Short mmCIF file of C-alpha atoms and ligand atoms in Angstrom, two decimals:
data_model
loop_
_atom_site.label_atom_id
_atom_site.label_comp_id
_atom_site.label_asym_id
_atom_site.label_seq_id
_atom_site.Cartn_x
_atom_site.Cartn_y
_atom_site.Cartn_z
CA MET A 1 19.35 -49.57 -31.05
CA ASP A 2 16.26 -50.74 -31.33
CA ARG A 3 14.21 -51.89 -28.41
CA ILE A 4 11.11 -54.15 -27.84
CA ARG A 5 7.74 -52.86 -26.13
CA ILE A 6 5.18 -54.89 -24.87
CA LYS A 7 2.17 -54.46 -22.84
CA GLY A 8 1.66 -57.36 -21.23
CA GLY A 9 -2.13 -59.09 -20.51
CA ASN A 10 -3.30 -60.08 -23.99
CA GLN A 11 -4.23 -63.43 -24.72
CA LEU A 12 -3.13 -64.86 -27.83
CA ASN A 13 -5.74 -66.49 -30.79
CA GLY A 14 -5.26 -67.46 -34.20
CA GLU A 15 -2.34 -68.73 -36.51
CA ILE A 16 1.40 -68.48 -36.92
CA VAL A 17 3.32 -69.64 -39.78
CA ILE A 18 6.11 -71.12 -38.75
CA SER A 19 9.70 -70.41 -40.49
CA GLY A 20 12.31 -72.71 -41.75
CA ALA A 21 14.98 -73.45 -39.09
CA LYS A 22 17.76 -71.40 -38.48
CA ASN A 23 19.60 -74.37 -37.27
CA ALA A 24 19.12 -76.45 -40.43
CA ALA A 25 19.36 -73.80 -43.18
CA LEU A 26 22.73 -72.41 -41.97
CA PRO A 27 24.24 -76.12 -42.68
CA LEU A 28 22.40 -76.21 -45.78
CA MET A 29 23.78 -73.36 -47.26
CA ILE A 30 27.47 -74.76 -46.09
CA ALA A 31 26.67 -77.77 -48.05
CA SER A 32 26.68 -75.76 -51.49
CA LEU A 33 30.61 -75.55 -50.94
CA LEU A 34 30.70 -79.03 -51.75
CA THR A 35 29.70 -78.88 -54.99
CA SER A 36 30.23 -76.91 -58.10
CA GLU A 37 26.56 -76.86 -59.38
CA LYS A 38 23.59 -75.04 -57.81
CA LEU A 39 21.98 -75.89 -54.41
CA VAL A 40 18.55 -74.07 -54.49
CA LEU A 41 17.05 -74.00 -50.58
CA ASP A 42 13.13 -73.34 -50.37
CA ASN A 43 11.63 -72.06 -46.96
CA VAL A 44 15.47 -70.28 -45.96
CA PRO A 45 14.14 -68.07 -43.35
CA ALA A 46 14.97 -64.10 -43.28
CA LEU A 47 17.47 -63.69 -40.50
CA ALA A 48 20.58 -61.80 -39.51
CA ASP A 49 22.59 -64.94 -39.06
CA VAL A 50 21.19 -66.45 -42.51
CA LYS A 51 22.74 -63.15 -43.89
CA GLN A 52 25.73 -63.07 -42.10
CA LEU A 53 26.53 -66.72 -43.66
CA GLN A 54 25.61 -65.56 -47.11
CA LYS A 55 28.63 -62.82 -46.79
CA ILE A 56 30.69 -65.71 -45.36
CA LEU A 57 29.55 -67.89 -48.63
CA ALA A 58 30.07 -65.24 -51.08
CA ASN A 59 33.54 -64.56 -49.61
CA HIS A 60 34.35 -68.04 -50.76
CA GLY A 61 33.27 -67.31 -54.05
CA VAL A 62 29.79 -69.18 -54.02
CA ASP A 63 27.16 -67.00 -55.93
CA ILE A 64 24.02 -66.32 -54.05
CA LYS A 65 20.69 -65.19 -55.47
CA ILE A 66 17.32 -64.82 -53.31
CA ASN A 67 14.68 -65.95 -56.46
CA ALA A 68 11.49 -65.42 -53.94
CA ASN A 69 10.94 -63.62 -50.88
CA SER A 70 9.13 -64.21 -47.94
CA ASP A 71 6.56 -61.60 -47.62
CA ASP A 72 3.65 -63.78 -47.81
CA MET A 73 5.91 -65.94 -44.95
CA GLY A 74 6.22 -68.51 -47.14
CA GLY A 75 10.12 -68.33 -46.75
CA GLN A 76 12.63 -67.51 -49.05
CA GLN A 77 13.92 -69.21 -52.16
CA ILE A 78 17.92 -68.87 -52.28
CA SER A 79 20.11 -70.40 -54.60
CA PHE A 80 23.65 -71.11 -54.22
CA HIS A 81 26.18 -71.57 -56.79
CA ALA A 82 30.03 -72.57 -55.74
CA SER A 83 30.85 -73.22 -59.41
CA GLN A 84 34.12 -71.99 -58.13
CA ILE A 85 35.88 -71.96 -54.45
CA SER A 86 37.43 -68.49 -55.11
CA ASP A 87 39.08 -68.30 -51.19
CA THR A 88 39.44 -71.19 -48.63
CA CYS A 89 39.96 -68.80 -45.69
CA ALA A 90 36.93 -67.53 -43.62
CA PRO A 91 38.53 -64.79 -41.78
CA TYR A 92 37.80 -63.51 -38.39
CA GLU A 93 35.86 -60.27 -39.02
CA LEU A 94 33.03 -62.86 -40.76
CA VAL A 95 32.99 -65.96 -38.50
CA SER A 96 33.71 -64.39 -35.12
CA ALA A 97 30.07 -63.12 -35.13
CA MET A 98 28.66 -67.29 -35.31
CA ARG A 99 29.83 -70.06 -34.45
CA ALA A 100 28.16 -72.14 -36.98
CA SER A 101 30.25 -70.41 -39.74
CA PHE A 102 33.35 -72.20 -38.44
CA TRP A 103 31.57 -75.35 -39.55
CA VAL A 104 32.86 -74.30 -43.32
CA ILE A 105 36.00 -76.17 -42.58
CA GLY A 106 33.99 -79.60 -43.41
CA PRO A 107 33.56 -78.70 -47.12
CA LEU A 108 36.20 -76.65 -47.79
CA LEU A 109 38.45 -79.32 -46.85
CA ALA A 110 36.79 -81.94 -48.64
CA ARG A 111 36.28 -80.13 -52.02
CA MET A 112 39.38 -77.91 -51.90
CA HIS A 113 41.80 -80.19 -49.63
CA GLU A 114 42.60 -77.23 -47.36
CA ALA A 115 41.11 -74.57 -45.15
CA LYS A 116 41.95 -71.47 -43.21
CA VAL A 117 39.12 -70.64 -40.61
CA SER A 118 39.10 -68.61 -37.73
CA LEU A 119 38.21 -70.01 -34.58
CA PRO A 120 34.44 -69.31 -33.68
CA GLY A 121 32.45 -66.86 -32.06
CA GLY A 122 28.76 -67.26 -31.05
CA CYS A 123 26.43 -66.59 -28.27
CA ALA A 124 27.87 -66.77 -24.70
CA ILE A 125 26.31 -69.64 -23.66
CA GLY A 126 29.55 -71.71 -22.61
CA THR A 127 33.22 -71.91 -23.71
CA ARG A 128 31.87 -74.13 -26.79
CA PRO A 129 35.16 -75.59 -27.99
CA VAL A 130 35.93 -77.23 -31.17
CA ASP A 131 38.15 -80.09 -30.14
CA PHE A 132 35.30 -82.63 -31.42
CA PHE A 133 35.58 -81.02 -34.70
CA LEU A 134 39.60 -81.28 -34.93
CA ASP A 135 39.66 -84.72 -33.91
CA GLY A 136 37.13 -86.01 -36.12
CA LEU A 137 38.70 -84.11 -39.03
CA LYS A 138 42.10 -85.69 -37.85
CA ALA A 139 40.96 -89.10 -38.10
CA LEU A 140 39.69 -88.55 -42.03
CA GLY A 141 43.68 -87.78 -42.22
CA ALA A 142 43.60 -84.15 -42.20
CA SER A 143 46.32 -82.24 -40.41
CA ILE A 144 45.61 -79.26 -38.28
CA LYS A 145 47.34 -76.27 -37.04
CA ILE A 146 46.10 -73.49 -34.70
CA GLU A 147 47.90 -69.96 -35.41
CA ASP A 148 47.18 -66.90 -34.60
CA GLY A 149 43.42 -67.79 -33.61
CA TYR A 150 42.94 -70.00 -36.93
CA VAL A 151 42.52 -73.53 -37.91
CA ILE A 152 44.49 -74.24 -40.79
CA ALA A 153 43.56 -77.79 -41.97
CA LYS A 154 45.05 -79.74 -44.81
CA ALA A 155 43.71 -83.14 -46.60
CA PRO A 156 46.41 -85.54 -47.35
CA LYS A 157 47.46 -86.33 -50.67
CA GLY A 158 44.85 -87.59 -52.79
CA GLY A 159 42.04 -86.11 -50.59
CA LEU A 160 40.74 -87.28 -47.03
CA ARG A 161 40.34 -90.96 -46.04
CA GLY A 162 37.09 -92.06 -44.54
CA ASN A 163 37.38 -93.97 -41.24
CA ARG A 164 35.70 -94.39 -37.86
CA VAL A 165 35.14 -91.36 -35.82
CA CYS A 166 33.64 -91.72 -32.42
CA PHE A 167 32.30 -88.68 -30.90
CA PRO A 168 33.09 -88.46 -27.02
CA LYS A 169 29.53 -86.26 -26.20
CA VAL A 170 27.10 -85.77 -28.40
CA SER A 171 27.81 -82.29 -30.89
CA VAL A 172 25.32 -80.84 -33.02
CA GLY A 173 28.05 -79.11 -35.11
CA ALA A 174 30.97 -81.59 -35.12
CA THR A 175 28.28 -84.30 -36.68
CA HIS A 176 27.37 -81.65 -39.52
CA THR A 177 30.85 -81.09 -40.02
CA VAL A 178 32.38 -84.21 -39.96
CA MET A 179 29.41 -85.65 -42.12
CA MET A 180 29.96 -82.94 -44.81
CA ALA A 181 33.74 -83.67 -44.88
CA ALA A 182 33.29 -87.54 -45.16
CA VAL A 183 30.83 -87.57 -48.06
CA LEU A 184 33.46 -86.30 -50.81
CA ALA A 185 36.44 -88.55 -48.32
CA ASN A 186 37.85 -91.29 -50.32
CA GLY A 187 36.40 -94.78 -48.39
CA THR A 188 33.76 -95.26 -45.69
CA THR A 189 33.24 -93.03 -42.71
CA ILE A 190 31.60 -94.03 -39.65
CA ILE A 191 29.93 -91.62 -37.32
CA GLU A 192 29.49 -93.16 -33.96
CA ASN A 193 27.43 -91.21 -31.30
CA ALA A 194 26.38 -88.56 -34.25
CA ALA A 195 23.92 -86.18 -33.18
CA ARG A 196 20.52 -86.96 -34.40
CA GLU A 197 18.57 -83.66 -34.00
CA PRO A 198 16.01 -83.35 -36.95
CA GLU A 199 18.07 -80.53 -38.45
CA VAL A 200 21.24 -83.12 -38.68
CA SER A 201 18.97 -85.53 -40.96
CA ASN A 202 17.44 -82.71 -42.76
CA VAL A 203 21.31 -81.61 -43.72
CA ALA A 204 22.10 -85.68 -44.38
CA ASN A 205 18.69 -85.91 -46.55
CA CYS A 206 19.97 -83.07 -48.62
CA LEU A 207 23.27 -84.32 -48.96
CA VAL A 208 21.78 -87.65 -50.28
CA ALA A 209 19.98 -85.66 -52.87
CA MET A 210 23.00 -84.27 -53.85
CA GLY A 211 24.48 -87.72 -54.50
CA ALA A 212 26.16 -88.83 -51.27
CA LYS A 213 25.70 -92.50 -50.00
CA ILE A 214 24.67 -91.99 -46.09
CA SER A 215 22.88 -94.73 -44.43
CA GLY A 216 21.88 -94.56 -40.34
CA ILE A 217 19.84 -91.13 -41.04
CA ASP A 218 17.67 -90.64 -37.89
CA THR A 219 20.00 -92.86 -35.40
CA HIS A 220 23.15 -92.21 -33.16
CA THR A 221 25.49 -93.77 -36.31
CA LEU A 222 26.48 -92.62 -39.73
CA ILE A 223 27.58 -94.60 -42.28
CA ILE A 224 29.13 -92.51 -45.21
CA GLU A 225 30.35 -93.86 -48.30
CA GLY A 226 32.46 -91.16 -50.06
CA VAL A 227 31.76 -90.36 -53.42
CA GLU A 228 33.74 -88.73 -55.88
CA LYS A 229 31.63 -85.50 -56.46
CA LEU A 230 28.40 -84.37 -55.31
CA HIS A 231 25.91 -82.49 -57.90
CA GLY A 232 23.07 -79.97 -57.14
CA ALA A 233 19.64 -80.43 -55.90
CA ASN A 234 16.53 -78.38 -54.79
CA PHE A 235 15.55 -78.78 -51.03
CA GLU A 236 13.62 -77.60 -48.60
CA VAL A 237 14.25 -76.22 -44.96
CA LEU A 238 12.64 -78.09 -42.42
CA PRO A 239 10.24 -75.77 -39.93
CA ASP A 240 11.88 -74.59 -36.91
CA ARG A 241 10.86 -76.66 -33.93
CA ILE A 242 12.31 -74.31 -31.45
CA GLU A 243 10.27 -71.22 -33.17
CA ALA A 244 7.41 -73.77 -32.85
CA GLY A 245 8.22 -74.59 -29.14
CA THR A 246 8.55 -70.93 -28.13
CA PHE A 247 5.16 -70.26 -29.49
CA ALA A 248 3.67 -72.74 -27.77
CA MET A 249 5.15 -71.52 -24.47
CA ALA A 250 3.92 -68.28 -25.33
CA VAL A 251 0.51 -69.39 -25.61
CA ALA A 252 0.59 -71.79 -22.68
CA MET A 253 1.55 -68.48 -20.88
CA THR A 254 -1.00 -66.01 -22.05
CA GLY A 255 -3.76 -68.29 -22.71
CA GLY A 256 -5.58 -68.42 -25.72
CA ASP A 257 -5.86 -70.42 -28.87
CA VAL A 258 -3.14 -70.93 -31.73
CA LEU A 259 -2.48 -73.07 -34.66
CA LEU A 260 0.97 -73.11 -35.34
CA LYS A 261 1.01 -73.85 -39.11
CA LYS A 262 3.70 -75.95 -40.52
CA GLY A 263 4.65 -77.11 -36.66
CA ARG A 264 5.39 -80.69 -36.31
CA VAL A 265 4.97 -82.20 -32.59
CA GLN A 266 7.31 -85.23 -33.41
CA ASP A 267 10.21 -82.72 -33.49
CA LEU A 268 9.74 -81.29 -30.32
CA GLN A 269 7.77 -84.38 -28.55
CA ALA A 270 9.79 -83.95 -25.20
CA ALA A 271 8.67 -80.46 -24.89
CA ALA A 272 5.09 -81.18 -25.86
CA ASP A 273 4.65 -83.86 -23.04
CA VAL A 274 5.79 -81.06 -20.60
CA LEU A 275 3.51 -78.72 -21.76
CA ILE A 276 0.76 -81.40 -21.87
CA ASP A 277 1.39 -82.55 -18.26
CA ALA A 278 1.86 -78.74 -17.05
CA GLY A 279 -1.78 -78.26 -18.62
CA VAL A 280 -1.53 -77.21 -22.04
CA ASP A 281 -3.88 -79.05 -24.78
CA ILE A 282 -1.51 -79.60 -27.77
CA LYS A 283 -2.92 -81.39 -30.99
CA GLN A 284 -1.29 -82.34 -34.00
CA GLU A 285 -3.37 -81.33 -37.12
CA ARG A 286 -2.81 -82.03 -40.77
CA ASN A 287 -1.29 -78.33 -41.19
CA GLY A 288 0.30 -77.59 -38.21
CA PHE A 289 -0.23 -78.03 -34.47
CA ARG A 290 -2.89 -76.25 -32.01
CA VAL A 291 -1.73 -75.07 -28.60
CA LYS A 292 -4.75 -74.12 -26.37
CA ALA A 293 -4.30 -72.93 -22.84
CA ASN A 294 -6.51 -71.02 -19.93
CA GLY A 295 -3.43 -68.80 -19.19
CA ALA A 296 -3.47 -69.70 -15.18
CA GLY A 297 -2.92 -73.15 -13.05
CA LEU A 298 0.07 -74.48 -14.88
CA ARG A 299 1.41 -77.19 -13.01
CA PRO A 300 5.17 -77.09 -12.07
CA ILE A 301 6.90 -79.75 -14.22
CA ASN A 302 10.75 -80.44 -13.58
CA VAL A 303 12.68 -80.52 -16.66
CA GLU A 304 16.42 -82.01 -17.66
CA THR A 305 17.86 -80.88 -20.94
CA ASP A 306 19.08 -83.40 -23.04
CA VAL A 307 19.94 -84.17 -26.76
CA PHE A 308 17.02 -85.15 -29.30
CA PRO A 309 14.96 -86.82 -28.67
CA GLY A 310 15.39 -85.13 -25.03
CA PHE A 311 14.11 -81.56 -24.08
CA PRO A 312 16.04 -79.25 -25.95
CA THR A 313 18.35 -76.41 -24.35
CA ASP A 314 17.41 -73.95 -26.77
CA LEU A 315 13.79 -74.25 -25.19
CA GLN A 316 15.38 -74.37 -21.62
CA ALA A 317 14.84 -70.06 -21.15
CA GLN A 318 11.40 -70.24 -22.59
CA TYR A 319 10.19 -72.83 -19.98
CA MET A 320 11.92 -71.00 -17.25
CA ALA A 321 9.97 -67.97 -18.20
CA LEU A 322 6.56 -70.18 -18.30
CA MET A 323 7.58 -71.80 -15.01
CA THR A 324 7.46 -68.32 -13.22
CA ARG A 325 3.85 -68.50 -13.13
CA ALA A 326 2.93 -72.04 -12.57
CA ALA A 327 1.59 -72.97 -9.25
CA GLY A 328 4.40 -74.29 -7.14
CA GLU A 329 8.28 -75.20 -7.45
CA ALA A 330 9.78 -76.47 -11.01
CA HIS A 331 13.31 -77.52 -11.16
CA ILE A 332 15.40 -77.46 -14.24
CA LYS A 333 18.59 -78.61 -14.96
CA GLU A 334 20.59 -77.57 -18.15
CA THR A 335 22.93 -80.29 -18.96
CA ILE A 336 24.25 -79.28 -22.48
CA PHE A 337 25.94 -75.75 -21.88
CA GLU A 338 27.58 -74.61 -18.62
CA ASN A 339 26.78 -71.19 -18.75
CA ARG A 340 22.92 -70.97 -19.98
CA PHE A 341 21.26 -69.03 -17.06
CA MET A 342 22.11 -65.63 -18.08
CA HIS A 343 18.12 -65.12 -18.48
CA VAL A 344 17.75 -65.84 -14.58
CA ALA A 345 19.04 -62.13 -13.59
CA GLU A 346 16.90 -60.47 -16.05
CA LEU A 347 13.83 -62.51 -15.36
CA ALA A 348 13.97 -61.20 -11.71
CA ARG A 349 13.64 -58.19 -12.68
CA PHE A 350 9.90 -59.08 -13.46
CA GLY A 351 9.49 -60.21 -9.72
CA ALA A 352 10.45 -64.05 -10.42
CA ASP A 353 12.11 -66.40 -7.68
CA ILE A 354 14.63 -68.18 -9.34
CA LYS A 355 17.48 -69.82 -7.42
CA ILE A 356 20.39 -70.99 -9.55
CA ASP A 357 22.40 -74.08 -8.09
CA GLY A 358 25.16 -75.13 -10.50
CA GLN A 359 23.65 -76.55 -13.41
CA ASN A 360 20.22 -76.56 -11.67
CA ALA A 361 17.59 -73.81 -11.71
CA ILE A 362 14.79 -73.89 -8.85
CA VAL A 363 11.75 -71.62 -10.13
CA ASN A 364 9.01 -70.72 -7.79
CA GLY A 365 5.94 -69.57 -9.33
CA VAL A 366 4.71 -66.28 -8.38
CA PRO A 367 0.69 -65.04 -9.12
CA GLN A 368 1.74 -61.96 -11.22
CA LEU A 369 5.13 -60.55 -13.19
CA ARG A 370 5.50 -56.93 -13.36
CA GLY A 371 6.69 -55.22 -16.56
CA ALA A 372 10.20 -54.31 -16.23
CA GLN A 373 13.29 -53.23 -18.42
CA VAL A 374 15.62 -55.90 -19.63
CA MET A 375 18.24 -56.75 -21.66
CA ALA A 376 18.73 -59.66 -24.10
CA THR A 377 21.57 -61.52 -23.46
CA ASP A 378 21.88 -64.27 -26.11
CA LEU A 379 19.17 -65.40 -28.55
CA ARG A 380 16.70 -67.92 -26.73
CA ALA A 381 17.31 -66.17 -23.51
CA SER A 382 16.06 -62.69 -25.11
CA VAL A 383 12.96 -64.69 -26.49
CA SER A 384 12.30 -65.64 -22.58
CA LEU A 385 12.12 -61.94 -21.62
CA VAL A 386 9.42 -61.57 -24.21
CA ILE A 387 7.48 -64.38 -23.13
CA ALA A 388 7.62 -63.01 -19.87
CA GLY A 389 6.73 -59.45 -21.12
CA LEU A 390 3.33 -60.87 -22.89
CA VAL A 391 2.05 -61.57 -19.09
CA ALA A 392 3.80 -59.06 -16.85
CA ASP A 393 1.78 -56.07 -15.90
CA GLY A 394 2.31 -53.27 -17.36
CA GLU A 395 5.30 -52.05 -19.72
CA THR A 396 8.42 -53.94 -20.27
CA PHE A 397 10.97 -52.63 -22.76
CA VAL A 398 13.20 -55.15 -23.86
CA SER A 399 16.91 -53.68 -25.10
CA ARG A 400 19.62 -55.44 -27.39
CA ILE A 401 17.14 -57.09 -29.47
CA TYR A 402 19.82 -57.41 -32.31
CA HIS A 403 20.08 -61.03 -30.26
CA LEU A 404 16.69 -62.13 -31.32
CA ASP A 405 16.91 -60.81 -34.73
CA ARG A 406 19.59 -63.65 -35.38
CA GLY A 407 16.92 -66.36 -34.80
CA PHE A 408 13.37 -65.39 -34.83
CA GLU A 409 11.83 -64.19 -38.11
CA ARG A 410 9.26 -61.24 -37.43
CA LEU A 411 8.51 -62.02 -34.09
CA GLU A 412 6.40 -58.65 -33.46
CA GLU A 413 4.62 -59.32 -36.09
CA LYS A 414 3.80 -62.95 -35.22
CA LEU A 415 2.91 -62.35 -32.24
CA GLY A 416 0.85 -59.03 -32.82
CA ARG A 417 -1.47 -60.88 -35.45
CA CYS A 418 -2.41 -63.18 -32.33
CA GLY A 419 -3.27 -59.94 -30.58
CA ALA A 420 -0.01 -59.25 -28.41
CA ASP A 421 0.59 -55.57 -27.45
CA ILE A 422 4.53 -55.70 -29.03
CA ALA A 423 5.83 -53.24 -31.09
CA ARG A 424 9.98 -52.71 -32.06
CA ILE A 425 10.35 -48.75 -30.94
CA SER A 426 14.13 -47.15 -32.24
CA ASP A 427 15.47 -44.77 -30.02
N1 LIG B 1 31.59 -79.68 -27.33
C1 LIG B 1 33.08 -79.84 -27.37
N2 LIG B 1 33.67 -79.89 -27.80
C2 LIG B 1 33.09 -79.72 -29.51
C3 LIG B 1 31.91 -79.58 -29.65
C4 LIG B 1 31.04 -79.37 -28.71
O1 LIG B 1 32.90 -79.80 -25.90
O2 LIG B 1 34.20 -79.72 -30.39
C5 LIG B 1 30.55 -79.71 -26.37
C6 LIG B 1 29.78 -77.97 -26.48
O3 LIG B 1 30.58 -77.09 -25.73
C7 LIG B 1 28.37 -78.22 -26.20
C8 LIG B 1 27.95 -79.39 -26.05
O4 LIG B 1 29.17 -80.08 -26.68
O5 LIG B 1 28.41 -78.53 -24.18
C9 LIG B 1 26.91 -79.88 -27.40
O6 LIG B 1 27.48 -78.69 -28.15
P1 LIG B 1 27.08 -78.86 -29.85
O7 LIG B 1 28.13 -79.03 -30.59
O8 LIG B 1 25.88 -79.96 -29.98
O9 LIG B 1 26.42 -77.53 -29.86
P2 LIG B 1 26.75 -76.23 -31.50
O10 LIG B 1 26.77 -77.27 -32.38
O11 LIG B 1 27.42 -75.42 -30.96
C10 LIG B 1 23.86 -76.35 -32.04
C11 LIG B 1 22.75 -75.41 -32.05
C12 LIG B 1 22.57 -74.75 -30.77
C13 LIG B 1 22.02 -75.92 -30.14
C14 LIG B 1 23.08 -76.82 -29.73
C15 LIG B 1 22.72 -78.38 -28.85
C16 LIG B 1 23.17 -74.45 -34.47
C17 LIG B 1 23.65 -73.15 -35.23
N3 LIG B 1 23.55 -74.19 -33.30
O12 LIG B 1 25.12 -75.81 -31.63
O13 LIG B 1 21.78 -73.61 -31.22
O14 LIG B 1 21.98 -75.17 -28.86
O15 LIG B 1 22.83 -77.50 -30.99
O16 LIG B 1 21.69 -78.38 -29.41
O17 LIG B 1 22.65 -75.82 -34.74
C18 LIG B 1 20.73 -71.82 -30.94
O18 LIG B 1 19.99 -71.80 -32.03
O19 LIG B 1 20.63 -70.42 -30.26
C19 LIG B 1 21.67 -72.69 -30.62
C20 LIG B 1 22.69 -71.95 -29.55
#
């Protein structure tokens, strides 16, 4: 198994190109199931999760071609052609590795009027149930049974029927899924308390480019008028705000001056504001945003994760790593997932002082972290260990980095080009 070795202490300077967003690319790929015509996606990141979803889609009969790869960091262009759906079952072996693969249930049900999808797996950050998905699909008339770990869904005769769906809590995945189901339903669907994360808007805009009728994009209420058919389109995956926020925190940690090309501050304003309050300089430029910091004297700023436009849960671990070096005490509250503090025990190996009390973490900054042997536990937690390693005194080894490969494209190369001493080693 590969590990990452980091020698801490170098500042970061230069440019990093932000890849396409994993959490938009995955549902955009799934949207290809909605049409018999070709969906061509640009700026698709080369990630393990993208490859896994390619396998799942291929199993449904989607013809997938990589037209251009990302050697120049420009992102892949991949075409998806679901001229026929040969299988409406998404089996456990393929779905269990990644929660987002469960979302195929929406388009399969909409287009094929049936789906059998294994209950999902994914990062161990909480129980992550699927009740909102199932209640939403039932509201559109689907019958749902759960048998042997599979959800078996059937649309009523004539297909799904538009209806009002009100989610009890904002859910990104349930919004994607019900939106994709509703675009081909008979009549109008109103999704209330919908997620309005930029990735949801990216997918909604792609569906519109494919002929769907959706209004209320970027708000918590989506109104979807069902259409009979969708057609092909060419669409670009938006830049990854979580990758951009992660590198911004890395620069805040080490000090330096890095232009995050393609990065958009407006997609992570809450996190940018926190970094600015902590003493980091962030400026949007024409082709990205620039992060400058001197690597010392960070002010401790309290943070509570929230749905968009709040501070993203997907940056909580990285921010905690950053606050281990702040001059004082920072309180971090995780409100989205109940078990997303697994990085705390690993950060402690660097000498960090963090106490957990339920949903709250209290981080007391220390003057210096020490290099350590640590283990990645989930995607975002693992990159927080890399950030800590970048300033730790001595060598850090991060093991189980397959978590990292699920969501960060060429992390070592991107950081290495900016001066980090970081390498992937195979034992
Ligand atoms: N929830 C339910 N029932 C449901 C669905 C969700 O109770 O049926 C709860 C969840 O347990 C959680 C909350 O609702 O407490 C929000 O979960 P959400 O459904 O929004 O999360 P998700 O769709 O599973 C996506 C991202 C996550 C990101 C969250 C929150 C993708 C592929 N995943 O997950 O990203 O943390 O939204 O923004 O888009 C990551 O990239 O590392 C990652 C975990």
